[in-house]
């Protein structure tokens, strides 16, 4: 027997309709790519997004077609998302930080038919255009006055493109499971794989993050998503800010400390979100200038683990509460946030930081477990670590075109590729990537934990830990270090530095000194390259054990 | 093209699973029907709700079967809801304040197969049992020690009933549109009609009210739903409190001022919700005893219009912020809440009360409009009033067994039966019931507004306004008053009291004096009876106009 409530599909365009109806005058402020600060409202954004839908339809775009965007966070990008999804087409956010050949791969793989691009990326696209066979039209997100000379085929300035439409457009209606957005995730091996968000997953996720326990979003907030729309849906903020009637501030292309500070200050932003790198730049800027953050209440930090010192600096020095969060492109993207549960409400100082340093707990609609390699669930004791797996309406069930094959376990959980502990109160802490964790005699050793300890040594500039084959224990840890300039540390001195800080069997079997550790384009240690470099390395005790 | 996110239906039992996993030790405190305060946790509630599901299954109950509950807010009623819905059966909350014959009608109409009842209602049910042909088993929500002698067929004490189960029960899985709950709404005419909530509507509604803009529910809250679970789902709190990990306090059968105050104080409740009548009793108790409300931050008031003086008393005298809300049994139930939008954030004192006195604005997932009799939308100017209509995933599309026929307009909106204004910022204010509003020369006159004014007259104890047929204007207002004991007001004196306070054409054409105004069981004025009583009344000016 079915319930007798109305069929009201969760569609993205309902969000901008709601914002326009209930919070029409609320501002959307952007740093434009052309330079000046631009001010508009939800009423205007909604009206112009309908014109985007009309322009797309005039270009032959309809239900299920992919529309690429290579763009920073601005009002035009926001309008484009709602226009695209309101037509039933799919926004495909392309990360401009990818290598050009990766951009070409994913645009072709997604079969994008139109590309919306900021001025910034016109030169890249001009070089790639010959390879982008499916793109029929390039829309430059600017006006006629700023339109560049370009070799891009069928190019038009966004303002001219939508000027021919009158905005008299009724949003299309379709099943809430219809695809709304795409984002490719670039693994360390193989080609990038497409994640396809649905209208339902975007809307549910936005309602979920609204909760006081998660991001706590209200109409009285002024929110700046520094995290880009091309980076996992800007953590939902392009949806959840209008859904809650918050004022929205878009930072455009400038994410340096001075530019971010300027907006935080002039727009009186009280909530913002970005990766640690952005906040490092901001904190440097504050230290250099002696400025403070009187308007900012909360900052969400995620994308990579937030250093403890950063949480402490925001909270102690600037009075800004940190919400450490974790998510993935394969999720919508937020999977956990480290708000303080009642069980930990009494904690202060260092004890509170211990909790905030974790990636937090799963909100309602995210199910989480850790398992061993065989899939058996492991206890939530804060010590045992295992493969982190997630399930829920905002988690991928497969990649676009089935790339990568089956990705869920027998119970429908997605393996995140992370290794984590979960404490008795549900707080999850990532200890490693599952391809990096060292398996020694059936037990797991966290390379990240060893590396974090090692860089605390006064003579070590950078450290990496990898597993090296061992005849008795399968794998044992090898510590690879780059000494600080002018220092010449000895292996046994470094190892004695670990004593008492880790379990005895976690002790690296040896230390290798190198001049440089290889990094990826985004600054992460290339463990695969290191494993390759040290594949013939013989640990000192290995001969004895044989 | 569909999105590629997981299929994860929104099912009620996921809420209690989430609460048990993430907030297992969080307390559920109840005033038991037997007397003492009872304390349990979400872990226990979840475990016992699985045993309820097993017990029901043993009794032959399965997907789609209706299970009646005639019960106050306690931990056992809460367990029952999750046990019933986790099995795919349907909780049917019966309002014990209905007349016995109405109770018999709705239980038979719903075809309830099992009835869970508090000790309180055993005597009523014993009288009705002969007529309740579909009930196969009565479960008394108590333990063996308190089990009464009863003539109820196949009766068992709840604790004995679930004692035979081991809790090893896997929740059933089904479509999220499956029916989860039922509640009958009693109109002024005809038989009560059944509203059927779905799992989806319950879960979405709970996520919606969680938002800071609506009820603002967090894990750090201690929440007491005084509003009964049999009254429109206790405004979602039996779902939304566990969903957010809040401590839950259930007041049982005692809702007098002293009992409510005792729990507010001893359990340090910071958020509570009920109808104005309950708060009137509490405010009297506070005045009598000189007690204050140091723990309480917010109170949600709805069910009927909250008097301005009550909002003012809570805020000014006790420092408790009021959230005036509106909803219906035909919704899930909340349709609006009067949080303060940024546009009104500067208001204080009387100006702020003007806003809080409205029924508030629609949250995301509720669409609202006012129309004229022909269905044409009317402007949101705060003055024009029209039929209030709503649409969304938490709004009924039909009644059980199709009673009452088609209830949606051509655009899918449900007519609430209320007449309201909506201001430019979306704040809705109910001005009348559509069957009571007076239509004079094509314009509408609010009877509620005239009545509220009239009772401000020093000589009037109670007042009612009805429309009386008029040859020229179709209808004109007649003011019916009960004078205060010992006073003898004159009609022209009363009418002159209105001058300058209302538009001239709103002025009642005449005043009728009566000893008594008829009321319904719940204390509302029986306008239909009044209209019947005055159906032959001739207004003084009517003859002239003819």
PDB file of N, CA and C in Angstrom, chain B residues 61-91:
ATOM      1  N   UNK B  61       0.958  -9.826  11.072  1.00  0.00           N
ATOM      2  CA  UNK B  61       0.940  -8.482  10.472  1.00  0.00           C
ATOM      3  C   UNK B  61       2.109  -8.340   9.498  1.00  0.00           C
ATOM      4  N   UNK B  62       1.854  -7.712   8.362  1.00  0.00           N
ATOM      5  CA  UNK B  62       2.908  -7.514   7.368  1.00  0.00           C
ATOM      6  C   UNK B  62       2.713  -6.237   6.578  1.00  0.00           C
ATOM      7  N   UNK B  63       3.384  -6.189   5.441  1.00  0.00           N
ATOM      8  CA  UNK B  63       3.368  -5.002   4.576  1.00  0.00           C
ATOM      9  C   UNK B  63       1.942  -4.507   4.328  1.00  0.00           C
ATOM     10  N   UNK B  64       1.734  -3.229   4.638  1.00  0.00           N
ATOM     11  CA  UNK B  64       0.446  -2.604   4.320  1.00  0.00           C
ATOM     12  C   UNK B  64      -0.638  -2.757   5.367  1.00  0.00           C
ATOM     13  N   UNK B  65      -0.410  -3.611   6.388  1.00  0.00           N
ATOM     14  CA  UNK B  65      -1.433  -3.752   7.431  1.00  0.00           C
ATOM     15  C   UNK B  65      -1.434  -2.538   8.346  1.00  0.00           C
ATOM     16  N   UNK B  66      -2.615  -2.183   8.840  1.00  0.00           N
ATOM     17  CA  UNK B  66      -2.723  -1.034   9.732  1.00  0.00           C
ATOM     18  C   UNK B  66      -2.709  -1.475  11.190  1.00  0.00           C
ATOM     19  N   UNK B  67      -1.913  -0.783  11.988  1.00  0.00           N
ATOM     20  CA  UNK B  67      -1.828  -1.042  13.423  1.00  0.00           C
ATOM     21  C   UNK B  67      -2.252   0.233  14.139  1.00  0.00           C
ATOM     22  N   UNK B  68      -3.344   0.170  14.842  1.00  0.00           N
ATOM     23  CA  UNK B  68      -3.831   1.349  15.550  1.00  0.00           C
ATOM     24  C   UNK B  68      -3.020   1.622  16.807  1.00  0.00           C
ATOM     25  N   UNK B  69      -2.868   2.895  17.140  1.00  0.00           N
ATOM     26  CA  UNK B  69      -2.283   3.248  18.440  1.00  0.00           C
ATOM     27  C   UNK B  69      -3.176   4.302  19.080  1.00  0.00           C
ATOM     28  N   UNK B  70      -3.499   4.044  20.323  1.00  0.00           N
ATOM     29  CA  UNK B  70      -4.304   4.991  21.106  1.00  0.00           C
ATOM     30  C   UNK B  70      -3.418   5.269  22.315  1.00  0.00           C
ATOM     31  N   UNK B  71      -2.526   6.227  22.166  1.00  0.00           N
ATOM     32  CA  UNK B  71      -1.425   6.309  23.142  1.00  0.00           C
ATOM     33  C   UNK B  71      -0.843   7.706  23.228  1.00  0.00           C
ATOM     34  N   UNK B  72      -0.346   8.011  24.420  1.00  0.00           N
ATOM     35  CA  UNK B  72       0.357   9.255  24.679  1.00  0.00           C
ATOM     36  C   UNK B  72       1.796   9.143  24.177  1.00  0.00           C
ATOM     37  N   UNK B  73       2.530  10.251  24.288  1.00  0.00           N
ATOM     38  CA  UNK B  73       3.952  10.227  23.909  1.00  0.00           C
ATOM     39  C   UNK B  73       4.769   9.543  25.009  1.00  0.00           C
ATOM     40  N   UNK B  74       5.239   8.330  24.732  1.00  0.00           N
ATOM     41  CA  UNK B  74       6.149   7.622  25.638  1.00  0.00           C
ATOM     42  C   UNK B  74       7.150   6.842  24.792  1.00  0.00           C
ATOM     43  N   UNK B  75       8.146   6.279  25.461  1.00  0.00           N
ATOM     44  CA  UNK B  75       9.140   5.466  24.758  1.00  0.00           C
ATOM     45  C   UNK B  75       8.502   4.254  24.089  1.00  0.00           C
ATOM     46  N   UNK B  76       7.446   3.699  24.692  1.00  0.00           N
ATOM     47  CA  UNK B  76       6.828   2.509  24.101  1.00  0.00           C
ATOM     48  C   UNK B  76       6.109   2.863  22.794  1.00  0.00           C
ATOM     49  N   UNK B  77       5.448   3.997  22.779  1.00  0.00           N
ATOM     50  CA  UNK B  77       4.778   4.441  21.550  1.00  0.00           C
ATOM     51  C   UNK B  77       5.826   4.693  20.465  1.00  0.00           C
ATOM     52  N   UNK B  78       6.949   5.269  20.868  1.00  0.00           N
ATOM     53  CA  UNK B  78       8.049   5.523  19.929  1.00  0.00           C
ATOM     54  C   UNK B  78       8.587   4.212  19.351  1.00  0.00           C
ATOM     55  N   UNK B  79       8.858   3.249  20.210  1.00  0.00           N
ATOM     56  CA  UNK B  79       9.333   1.930  19.753  1.00  0.00           C
ATOM     57  C   UNK B  79       8.338   1.313  18.787  1.00  0.00           C
ATOM     58  N   UNK B  80       7.059   1.466  19.139  1.00  0.00           N
ATOM     59  CA  UNK B  80       6.012   0.862  18.309  1.00  0.00           C
ATOM     60  C   UNK B  80       6.034   1.450  16.897  1.00  0.00           C
ATOM     61  N   UNK B  81       6.171   2.764  16.800  1.00  0.00           N
ATOM     62  CA  UNK B  81       6.196   3.401  15.474  1.00  0.00           C
ATOM     63  C   UNK B  81       7.305   2.815  14.599  1.00  0.00           C
ATOM     64  N   UNK B  82       8.511   2.695  15.193  1.00  0.00           N
ATOM     65  CA  UNK B  82       9.625   2.201  14.381  1.00  0.00           C
ATOM     66  C   UNK B  82       9.463   0.718  14.081  1.00  0.00           C
ATOM     67  N   UNK B  83       8.929  -0.041  15.047  1.00  0.00           N
ATOM     68  CA  UNK B  83       8.692  -1.463  14.800  1.00  0.00           C
ATOM     69  C   UNK B  83       7.665  -1.682  13.700  1.00  0.00           C
ATOM     70  N   UNK B  84       6.596  -0.912  13.757  1.00  0.00           N
ATOM     71  CA  UNK B  84       5.515  -1.020  12.765  1.00  0.00           C
ATOM     72  C   UNK B  84       6.034  -0.649  11.378  1.00  0.00           C
ATOM     73  N   UNK B  85       6.697   0.512  11.288  1.00  0.00           N
ATOM     74  CA  UNK B  85       7.129   0.978   9.959  1.00  0.00           C
ATOM     75  C   UNK B  85       8.286   0.139   9.420  1.00  0.00           C
ATOM     76  N   UNK B  86       9.116  -0.395  10.311  1.00  0.00           N
ATOM     77  CA  UNK B  86      10.250  -1.216   9.866  1.00  0.00           C
ATOM     78  C   UNK B  86       9.808  -2.552   9.289  1.00  0.00           C
ATOM     79  N   UNK B  87       8.585  -2.936   9.605  1.00  0.00           N
ATOM     80  CA  UNK B  87       8.000  -4.165   9.074  1.00  0.00           C
ATOM     81  C   UNK B  87       7.251  -3.884   7.769  1.00  0.00           C
ATOM     82  N   UNK B  88       7.046  -2.608   7.486  1.00  0.00           N
ATOM     83  CA  UNK B  88       6.254  -2.241   6.305  1.00  0.00           C
ATOM     84  C   UNK B  88       4.775  -2.088   6.617  1.00  0.00           C
ATOM     85  N   UNK B  89       4.432  -2.226   7.909  1.00  0.00           N
ATOM     86  CA  UNK B  89       3.045  -1.979   8.317  1.00  0.00           C
ATOM     87  C   UNK B  89       2.851  -0.477   8.527  1.00  0.00           C
ATOM     88  N   UNK B  90       1.655  -0.092   8.907  1.00  0.00           N
ATOM     89  CA  UNK B  90       1.294   1.327   8.956  1.00  0.00           C
ATOM     90  C   UNK B  90       0.770   1.683  10.338  1.00  0.00           C
ATOM     91  N   UNK B  91       1.420   2.640  11.019  1.00  0.00           N
ATOM     92  CA  UNK B  91       0.868   3.085  12.294  1.00  0.00           C
ATOM     93  C   UNK B  91      -0.336   3.985  12.017  1.00  0.00           C
TER      94      UNK B  91
END
